[in-house]
Tab-separated table of C-alpha atoms in Angstrom:
chain	number	residue	atom	x	y	z
A	1	MET	CA	29.662	0.916	-5.858
A	2	SER	CA	32.995	2.434	-5.729
A	3	ASN	CA	34.770	2.541	-8.883
A	4	SER	CA	36.713	-0.320	-7.842
A	5	HIS	CA	34.030	-2.500	-7.024
A	6	SER	CA	31.797	-1.695	-9.768
A	7	ILE	CA	29.905	-4.369	-11.712
A	8	SER	CA	30.099	-3.414	-15.527
A	9	VAL	CA	27.686	-5.395	-17.893
A	10	ASN	CA	30.008	-7.739	-20.238
A	11	GLN	CA	30.745	-11.022	-20.642
A	12	SER	CA	31.926	-11.226	-16.786
A	13	SER	CA	28.580	-9.899	-15.305
A	14	ARG	CA	27.241	-12.509	-17.779
A	15	LEU	CA	28.893	-15.096	-15.641
A	16	ASN	CA	28.615	-13.797	-12.443
A	17	TYR	CA	24.486	-13.616	-13.476
A	18	ILE	CA	24.547	-17.512	-14.672
A	19	ILE	CA	26.273	-18.700	-11.351
A	20	LEU	CA	23.640	-16.657	-9.228
A	21	ILE	CA	21.099	-18.604	-10.724
A	22	THR	CA	22.776	-21.426	-10.113
A	23	VAL	CA	22.787	-20.578	-6.716
A	24	ILE	CA	19.006	-19.247	-6.093
A	25	ILE	CA	18.039	-23.398	-7.523
A	26	ALA	CA	20.131	-24.892	-5.251
A	27	ALA	CA	18.392	-22.805	-2.424
A	28	GLY	CA	14.768	-23.886	-3.994
A	29	LEU	CA	15.868	-26.875	-4.235
A	30	SER	CA	17.202	-26.828	-0.957
A	31	GLN	CA	13.511	-25.882	0.793
A	32	GLY	CA	11.394	-27.672	-1.632
A	33	LEU	CA	13.381	-31.245	-0.180
A	34	LEU	CA	13.573	-30.155	3.277
A	35	LEU	CA	9.697	-29.629	3.633
A	36	PRO	CA	7.971	-32.575	2.689
A	37	VAL	CA	11.184	-34.682	2.964
A	38	LEU	CA	11.355	-34.391	7.171
A	39	SER	CA	7.793	-34.179	7.223
A	40	ILE	CA	7.574	-37.595	5.937
A	41	LEU	CA	10.488	-39.000	8.160
A	42	LEU	CA	8.537	-37.259	11.634
A	43	GLU	CA	5.328	-38.847	10.464
A	44	GLN	CA	6.931	-42.106	10.202
A	45	LYS	CA	8.170	-41.700	13.645
A	46	GLY	CA	4.877	-41.110	14.567
A	47	VAL	CA	5.677	-37.070	15.130
A	48	SER	CA	2.350	-35.410	15.885
A	49	SER	CA	0.764	-33.427	13.110
A	50	SER	CA	1.005	-30.021	14.992
A	51	LEU	CA	4.685	-31.162	16.167
A	52	ASN	CA	5.678	-31.430	12.595
A	53	GLY	CA	3.809	-28.495	11.643
A	54	LEU	CA	5.614	-26.416	14.381
A	55	ASN	CA	9.096	-28.010	13.002
A	56	ALA	CA	8.538	-26.917	9.964
A	57	ALA	CA	7.776	-23.086	10.565
A	58	ALA	CA	11.488	-23.096	12.457
A	59	LEU	CA	12.597	-22.742	8.796
A	60	TYR	CA	10.702	-19.231	7.315
A	61	VAL	CA	11.381	-18.253	11.411
A	62	GLY	CA	14.922	-18.700	10.743
A	63	SER	CA	14.398	-17.150	7.268
A	64	PHE	CA	12.549	-13.942	8.762
A	65	ALA	CA	15.388	-13.320	11.306
A	66	MET	CA	18.132	-13.086	8.769
A	67	THR	CA	16.179	-10.264	7.195
A	68	LEU	CA	16.558	-8.071	10.392
A	69	VAL	CA	20.671	-8.270	10.007
A	70	ALA	CA	20.991	-9.111	6.713
A	71	GLU	CA	21.096	-4.936	5.001
A	72	ARG	CA	23.855	-4.631	7.548
A	73	ILE	CA	26.202	-8.171	7.534
A	74	LEU	CA	26.157	-7.199	3.566
A	75	SER	CA	27.015	-3.817	4.130
A	76	ALA	CA	30.341	-5.140	6.158
A	77	ILE	CA	31.073	-8.608	4.707
A	78	GLY	CA	30.354	-8.036	1.275
A	79	PHE	CA	27.789	-10.050	-1.778
A	80	LYS	CA	30.597	-12.835	-2.149
A	81	LYS	CA	31.287	-13.662	1.697
A	82	LEU	CA	27.392	-13.780	2.480
A	83	ILE	CA	26.124	-15.752	-0.352
A	84	SER	CA	29.093	-18.562	0.703
A	85	ALA	CA	28.291	-18.228	3.929
A	86	GLY	CA	24.933	-18.833	3.686
A	87	ILE	CA	26.140	-21.698	1.483
A	88	SER	CA	28.370	-22.897	3.978
A	89	LEU	CA	25.576	-23.089	6.406
A	90	VAL	CA	23.089	-24.752	4.755
A	91	LEU	CA	25.467	-27.094	3.360
A	92	VAL	CA	26.665	-28.218	6.906
A	93	SER	CA	23.128	-28.402	8.042
A	94	LEU	CA	22.193	-30.992	5.412
A	95	ILE	CA	25.142	-33.097	6.491
A	96	CYS	CA	23.976	-33.101	10.139
A	97	PHE	CA	20.319	-33.953	9.431
A	98	PRO	CA	20.921	-37.423	8.913
A	99	LEU	CA	23.489	-37.311	12.030
A	100	LEU	CA	21.443	-35.666	14.439
A	101	PRO	CA	17.901	-37.272	14.111
A	102	GLY	CA	15.203	-36.092	16.644
A	103	VAL	CA	12.531	-33.659	16.687
A	104	LYS	CA	15.049	-30.693	19.106
A	105	ALA	CA	17.488	-31.220	16.866
A	106	TRP	CA	15.591	-30.776	13.250
A	107	PHE	CA	13.750	-27.687	14.651
A	108	VAL	CA	17.381	-26.141	15.248
A	109	LEU	CA	19.266	-27.452	12.057
A	110	ARG	CA	15.766	-26.060	10.188
A	111	LEU	CA	16.251	-23.364	11.538
A	112	LEU	CA	20.075	-22.653	10.447
A	113	VAL	CA	18.990	-23.794	6.711
A	114	GLY	CA	16.255	-20.653	7.310
A	115	ILE	CA	18.820	-18.113	7.728
A	116	GLY	CA	21.378	-19.937	5.348
A	117	ASP	CA	18.631	-19.645	2.573
A	118	SER	CA	17.439	-16.054	3.796
A	119	ALA	CA	21.382	-15.073	3.399
A	120	ILE	CA	21.500	-16.419	0.166
A	121	ASN	CA	18.541	-15.657	-1.459
A	122	TYR	CA	19.110	-11.378	-0.069
A	123	ALA	CA	22.501	-11.155	-1.405
A	124	ALA	CA	21.894	-12.891	-4.903
A	125	GLN	CA	18.794	-10.709	-5.299
A	126	LEU	CA	19.479	-7.391	-4.553
A	127	TRP	CA	23.030	-8.726	-6.402
A	128	VAL	CA	20.894	-9.260	-9.892
A	129	LEU	CA	19.477	-6.382	-9.344
A	130	LEU	CA	22.749	-3.864	-9.368
A	131	MET	CA	23.741	-5.612	-12.000
A	132	THR	CA	21.535	-5.633	-14.414
A	133	PRO	CA	20.635	-2.715	-16.822
A	134	ALA	CA	17.439	-1.064	-16.718
A	135	GLU	CA	15.737	-2.719	-20.086
A	136	HIS	CA	15.989	-5.728	-18.764
A	137	ARG	CA	15.654	-5.633	-15.334
A	138	GLY	CA	12.109	-7.377	-15.699
A	139	ARG	CA	13.250	-10.435	-17.889
A	140	ASN	CA	16.427	-10.966	-15.346
A	141	LEU	CA	14.277	-10.475	-12.695
A	142	SER	CA	11.852	-13.366	-14.061
A	143	LEU	CA	14.688	-15.467	-15.144
A	144	TYR	CA	15.564	-15.445	-11.408
A	145	GLY	CA	12.408	-15.727	-9.816
A	146	MET	CA	11.836	-18.346	-12.759
A	147	SER	CA	14.537	-20.325	-11.635
A	148	TYR	CA	13.957	-20.344	-7.282
A	149	GLY	CA	10.250	-21.569	-8.468
A	150	LEU	CA	11.822	-24.636	-10.421
A	151	GLY	CA	14.328	-25.654	-7.682
A	152	PHE	CA	11.502	-25.503	-5.572
A	153	SER	CA	9.369	-27.450	-7.403
A	154	LEU	CA	11.803	-30.223	-8.338
A	155	GLY	CA	12.771	-30.286	-4.406
A	156	PRO	CA	10.069	-33.135	-3.853
A	157	LEU	CA	11.464	-35.492	-6.557
A	158	GLY	CA	13.739	-36.126	-3.539
A	159	ILE	CA	11.257	-37.748	-1.541
A	160	SER	CA	12.120	-40.916	-4.367
A	161	LEU	CA	15.790	-40.952	-3.064
A	162	LEU	CA	14.537	-42.461	0.444
A	163	ARG	CA	14.473	-45.407	-1.011
A	164	PHE	CA	18.289	-45.516	-0.917
A	165	GLY	CA	18.114	-44.543	3.071
A	166	GLN	CA	17.149	-41.893	5.477
A	167	ALA	CA	20.206	-40.670	4.692
A	168	ALA	CA	20.113	-40.510	0.730
A	169	PRO	CA	18.245	-36.906	-0.036
A	170	PHE	CA	20.805	-34.782	2.000
A	171	VAL	CA	24.161	-36.407	0.539
A	172	VAL	CA	22.884	-35.678	-2.675
A	173	ILE	CA	22.105	-32.097	-2.158
A	174	ALA	CA	24.131	-31.315	0.003
A	175	LEU	CA	26.989	-32.688	-2.685
A	176	LEU	CA	24.929	-30.237	-4.602
A	177	PHE	CA	25.618	-27.252	-2.620
A	178	LEU	CA	29.739	-28.210	-2.426
A	179	PHE	CA	29.396	-27.818	-6.075
A	180	VAL	CA	27.378	-24.353	-6.245
A	181	LEU	CA	30.018	-23.104	-2.931
A	182	ILE	CA	33.089	-23.849	-4.570
A	183	LEU	CA	31.682	-22.117	-8.009
A	184	VAL	CA	30.877	-19.244	-6.036
A	185	VAL	CA	34.250	-18.925	-4.236
A	186	LEU	CA	36.388	-19.934	-7.453
A	187	LYS	CA	34.062	-17.962	-10.062
A	188	LEU	CA	32.565	-14.795	-8.797
A	189	PRO	CA	34.376	-11.637	-8.262
A	190	VAL	CA	34.357	-9.755	-4.381
A	191	SER	CA	31.321	-6.649	-4.490
A	192	HIS	CA	29.895	-4.856	-1.959
A	193	PRO	CA	26.743	-2.346	-1.986
A	194	ASP	CA	26.115	1.275	-2.090
A	195	LYS	CA	27.999	3.172	1.035
A	196	VAL	CA	24.863	4.035	2.858
A	197	GLU	CA	24.822	8.143	3.691
A	198	HIS	CA	26.975	9.219	6.696
A	199	GLY	CA	24.770	9.340	9.884
A	200	GLU	CA	21.323	7.982	8.284
A	201	GLY	CA	19.507	4.713	10.222
A	202	GLN	CA	17.831	1.699	9.146
A	203	ALA	CA	14.784	3.039	10.223
A	204	ARG	CA	15.418	6.243	8.066
A	205	ARG	CA	16.426	4.232	4.698
A	206	PHE	CA	13.577	2.064	5.223
A	207	ALA	CA	11.150	5.302	5.532
A	208	ARG	CA	12.402	6.606	2.348
A	209	SER	CA	12.409	3.413	0.600
A	210	TYR	CA	8.377	3.024	1.317
A	211	SER	CA	7.689	6.970	0.528
A	212	LEU	CA	9.456	6.936	-3.237
A	213	ALA	CA	8.053	2.875	-4.026
A	214	TRP	CA	5.436	2.074	-1.932
A	215	TYR	CA	3.427	0.850	-4.654
A	216	ALA	CA	6.566	-1.333	-5.606
A	217	LEU	CA	7.104	-2.406	-2.403
A	218	ILE	CA	3.408	-3.908	-1.893
A	219	PRO	CA	3.528	-7.044	-4.138
A	220	ALA	CA	5.608	-9.132	-2.400
A	221	LEU	CA	2.795	-8.455	0.616
A	222	LEU	CA	0.185	-9.839	-1.599
A	223	TYR	CA	2.139	-11.697	-3.156
A	224	GLY	CA	3.101	-13.675	0.207
A	225	TYR	CA	-0.713	-13.607	1.094
A	226	MET	CA	-2.057	-15.363	-2.154
A	227	GLU	CA	1.135	-18.655	-2.006
A	228	ALA	CA	0.079	-19.493	1.191
A	229	SER	CA	-3.406	-18.909	1.292
A	230	LEU	CA	-3.574	-21.179	-1.559
A	231	ASN	CA	-1.669	-23.759	0.209
A	232	SER	CA	-2.915	-23.616	3.492
A	233	ASN	CA	-6.619	-22.780	2.436
A	234	PHE	CA	-7.306	-24.036	-0.938
A	235	PRO	CA	-7.289	-27.775	0.343
A	236	VAL	CA	-9.745	-27.088	2.810
A	237	TYR	CA	-12.169	-25.401	0.798
A	238	GLY	CA	-11.809	-28.409	-2.124
A	239	LEU	CA	-12.720	-30.793	0.272
A	240	ARG	CA	-15.978	-28.849	1.597
A	241	ILE	CA	-17.248	-27.987	-1.946
A	242	GLY	CA	-16.960	-31.374	-3.040
A	243	PHE	CA	-13.429	-32.142	-4.880
A	244	SER	CA	-11.295	-35.470	-4.005
A	245	ALA	CA	-7.679	-35.305	-2.009
A	246	ASN	CA	-6.577	-36.553	-5.095
A	247	GLN	CA	-7.993	-33.757	-7.179
A	248	ILE	CA	-6.910	-30.621	-5.004
A	249	ALA	CA	-3.442	-32.339	-4.990
A	250	ALA	CA	-3.784	-32.532	-8.780
A	251	LEU	CA	-5.331	-28.450	-9.079
A	252	LEU	CA	-2.794	-26.714	-6.302
A	253	PRO	CA	0.089	-26.757	-8.712
A	254	PHE	CA	-1.493	-25.151	-11.295
A	255	ALA	CA	-1.100	-21.715	-9.698
A	256	GLY	CA	2.380	-22.574	-10.301
A	257	ILE	CA	2.779	-23.660	-12.983
A	258	GLY	CA	0.826	-20.637	-14.802
A	259	GLY	CA	3.405	-18.494	-12.891
A	260	LEU	CA	5.866	-20.421	-14.193
A	261	LEU	CA	4.665	-19.676	-17.597
A	262	LEU	CA	3.906	-16.151	-17.915
A	263	GLN	CA	6.733	-14.780	-15.920
A	264	MET	CA	9.001	-14.185	-18.701
A	265	PRO	CA	6.498	-12.947	-20.612
A	266	LEU	CA	5.082	-10.560	-18.341
A	267	GLY	CA	8.618	-9.433	-17.513
A	268	ILE	CA	9.670	-8.890	-20.921
A	269	TRP	CA	6.235	-6.809	-21.216
A	270	SER	CA	7.591	-4.770	-18.199
A	271	ASP	CA	11.052	-3.994	-19.906
A	272	ARG	CA	8.910	-3.162	-23.016
A	273	TYR	CA	5.215	-0.897	-21.880
A	274	GLY	CA	6.370	-0.066	-18.126
A	275	ARG	CA	6.430	-1.626	-14.967
A	276	LYS	CA	3.237	0.148	-13.533
A	277	LYS	CA	1.451	-0.887	-16.551
A	278	ILE	CA	2.080	-4.496	-16.758
A	279	LEU	CA	1.315	-4.370	-12.268
A	280	ILE	CA	-2.070	-2.345	-13.044
A	281	PHE	CA	-2.696	-5.253	-15.824
A	282	SER	CA	-1.917	-7.633	-14.049
A	283	GLY	CA	-3.238	-6.762	-10.406
A	284	VAL	CA	-6.887	-6.445	-12.197
A	285	GLY	CA	-6.182	-9.251	-14.172
A	286	GLY	CA	-5.617	-11.930	-11.423
A	287	GLY	CA	-7.454	-10.293	-8.978
A	288	LEU	CA	-10.362	-10.607	-11.265
A	289	ALA	CA	-9.734	-14.423	-12.173
A	290	PHE	CA	-9.331	-14.615	-8.253
A	291	ALA	CA	-12.888	-13.907	-7.193
A	292	LEU	CA	-14.352	-15.673	-9.995
A	293	LEU	CA	-13.466	-18.671	-8.846
A	294	PRO	CA	-16.197	-19.417	-6.152
A	295	LEU	CA	-18.084	-19.396	-9.456
A	296	THR	CA	-16.366	-22.484	-10.768
A	297	GLY	CA	-17.976	-24.850	-8.159
A	298	ASP	CA	-16.827	-28.418	-7.963
A	299	HIS	CA	-16.184	-28.385	-11.547
A	300	PHE	CA	-12.447	-29.897	-11.672
A	301	LEU	CA	-11.536	-28.166	-15.593
A	302	TRP	CA	-12.924	-24.589	-14.827
A	303	THR	CA	-11.440	-24.696	-11.898
A	304	LEU	CA	-8.063	-25.437	-13.041
A	305	ALA	CA	-7.946	-22.702	-16.076
A	306	VAL	CA	-9.745	-20.147	-13.406
A	307	LEU	CA	-6.362	-21.220	-10.934
A	308	MET	CA	-3.977	-21.157	-13.823
A	309	ALA	CA	-4.998	-18.046	-15.242
A	310	ALA	CA	-4.842	-16.331	-11.772
A	311	GLY	CA	-1.341	-17.549	-10.555
A	312	GLY	CA	-0.241	-16.947	-13.871
A	313	LEU	CA	-0.626	-12.894	-13.665
A	314	VAL	CA	0.019	-12.635	-10.481
A	315	GLY	CA	2.724	-15.188	-10.112
A	316	SER	CA	5.706	-12.754	-11.102
A	317	PHE	CA	4.343	-9.530	-8.641
A	318	PHE	CA	7.612	-10.358	-5.949
A	319	SER	CA	10.007	-10.016	-9.227
A	320	LEU	CA	8.462	-7.526	-11.179
A	321	GLY	CA	7.806	-5.479	-7.767
A	322	LEU	CA	11.529	-5.700	-7.115
A	323	SER	CA	12.026	-4.567	-10.714
A	324	TYR	CA	10.542	-1.472	-10.528
A	325	ALA	CA	11.356	-0.591	-6.998
A	326	ALA	CA	15.133	-0.268	-8.739
A	327	ASP	CA	13.639	1.501	-11.356
A	328	ILE	CA	12.284	4.084	-8.917
A	329	LEU	CA	14.914	4.290	-5.962
A	330	PRO	CA	18.550	5.699	-5.607
A	331	ARG	CA	20.480	2.619	-5.699
A	332	ASN	CA	21.782	2.767	-2.386
A	333	LEU	CA	18.508	2.388	-1.208
A	334	LEU	CA	18.015	-1.011	-2.869
A	335	PRO	CA	19.868	-3.092	-0.253
A	336	ALA	CA	16.674	-1.596	2.451
A	337	ALA	CA	13.885	-1.420	0.553
A	338	ASN	CA	15.094	-5.574	-0.696
A	339	VAL	CA	14.561	-5.632	3.420
A	340	VAL	CA	10.876	-4.197	3.276
A	341	SER	CA	10.159	-6.869	0.352
A	342	SER	CA	11.056	-9.849	2.444
A	343	PHE	CA	9.414	-8.566	5.534
A	344	HIS	CA	6.084	-7.834	3.378
A	345	TYR	CA	6.638	-11.349	1.506
A	346	SER	CA	6.873	-12.934	5.425
A	347	PHE	CA	4.120	-10.790	6.805
A	348	GLY	CA	1.709	-11.567	4.173
A	349	SER	CA	2.491	-15.612	4.270
A	350	ILE	CA	1.970	-15.405	8.238
A	351	MET	CA	-1.446	-13.495	7.483
A	352	GLY	CA	-3.561	-15.310	4.441
A	353	PRO	CA	-3.874	-18.826	6.186
A	354	GLY	CA	-4.881	-16.761	9.083
A	355	ILE	CA	-7.846	-14.511	7.841
A	356	GLY	CA	-8.736	-17.428	5.220
A	357	GLY	CA	-8.904	-19.852	7.434
A	358	VAL	CA	-11.563	-17.158	9.692
A	359	LEU	CA	-13.412	-17.138	6.769
A	360	LEU	CA	-13.182	-20.430	6.700
A	361	GLN	CA	-15.154	-21.667	9.781
A	362	PHE	CA	-17.599	-18.712	9.104
A	363	GLY	CA	-18.930	-20.743	6.480
A	364	TRP	CA	-17.595	-18.292	3.696
A	365	GLY	CA	-15.372	-20.366	1.907
A	366	GLY	CA	-15.415	-18.771	-1.226
A	367	GLY	CA	-14.323	-15.838	0.593
A	368	VAL	CA	-10.913	-16.331	0.646
A	369	PHE	CA	-10.942	-16.096	-2.595
A	370	VAL	CA	-12.996	-13.144	-2.872
A	371	LEU	CA	-11.084	-11.198	-0.932
A	372	LEU	CA	-7.727	-12.100	-2.617
A	373	GLY	CA	-10.052	-10.900	-5.733
A	374	VAL	CA	-10.484	-7.498	-4.231
A	375	LEU	CA	-7.535	-6.798	-2.729
A	376	TYR	CA	-5.080	-7.645	-6.125
A	377	ILE	CA	-7.688	-5.059	-7.797
A	378	VAL	CA	-7.627	-2.515	-5.138
A	379	PHE	CA	-4.064	-2.867	-5.947
A	380	GLY	CA	-4.165	-2.865	-9.497
A	381	LEU	CA	-6.481	0.681	-9.011
A	382	ALA	CA	-3.946	2.356	-6.545
A	383	GLY	CA	-1.576	2.623	-9.448
A	384	LEU	CA	-3.475	5.205	-11.277
A	385	LEU	CA	-2.825	7.165	-8.234
A	386	PHE	CA	0.794	6.284	-7.709
A	387	SER	CA	3.626	8.706	-9.314
A	388	PRO	CA	7.022	7.830	-9.397
A	389	ARG	CA	9.790	10.599	-8.415
A	390	LYS	CA	12.910	9.055	-8.746
A	391	LEU	CA	16.288	10.834	-6.562
A	392	ILE	CA	19.692	10.715	-7.885
């Protein structure tokens, strides 16, 4: 960054960090609320489950599309304007949901929410990376990840607001976004990322990011694969081995709970002992836990414990990977690395349910978790071969 826009680590930057955490909690809340509330409302309207699911996918389509242009837009308008634009887009969409009922309208609105949330996440995440000193990067990125997870987990509570009318959940979350927008506009400074080297294309920056930090960029792929596999495949696997629907509903959150509990400790340890060591430890440990999951059978408490351990160890992978990338890469490559991580997360999220579904179809339900475990263990061991070289 230029001197006029550099972010100093002082009282002002701490306030900026708190505001960005507030922004990301709101972004998590919007996604956590919209997914179940809109699914319930569409179900009540008699919309088929397949069309309901397709409608929900619009959010991720919008999010993926935004990553294609996020780096260029951020370079042109800066952090504050991109975050403000993302918040405004989500805010307008939230207001329109109860005003424009219907599958087609909601598909478009979900697309817009995905674009807005992706803009918020991309800009806020990168800004936190750039403003945080290396010795606190793991801790701060972990807190960032926990904040989004907290918002996403609290979002479904908005279902209870439906008793006050179909518009109630949207009005409440829209008011929260209005407050956050005012906070961003009034309190956040104008700031831009480092200028890209003259003549260097986007593809070239992606290639340089890979060559310098491939090990730090893979965790986003594994995290997306794991999250989507658990949410999509574990319910089918659980029903087939004898768990009831209520037991599955009770078990699934524990992977996320484990992630929330260990996210901060793992981030702090990565600051103290080194990012690569913690990624190797978490990858091998989490992989072993996933591989052992089929051995717990239909024993509820053992399954709960293993899921919590596995989710706890690998639940920080996205933030740990980004922190490690920031340790390795020059600052002007971080926007490109951020885009690569988003691509990887989306690609993993798409691959996970499909591969797991094939294994379930061929009657090897346990293979979903054995394969997941093997992938994490191989990643962990690959860390022994990776030796970063930072360009200044």
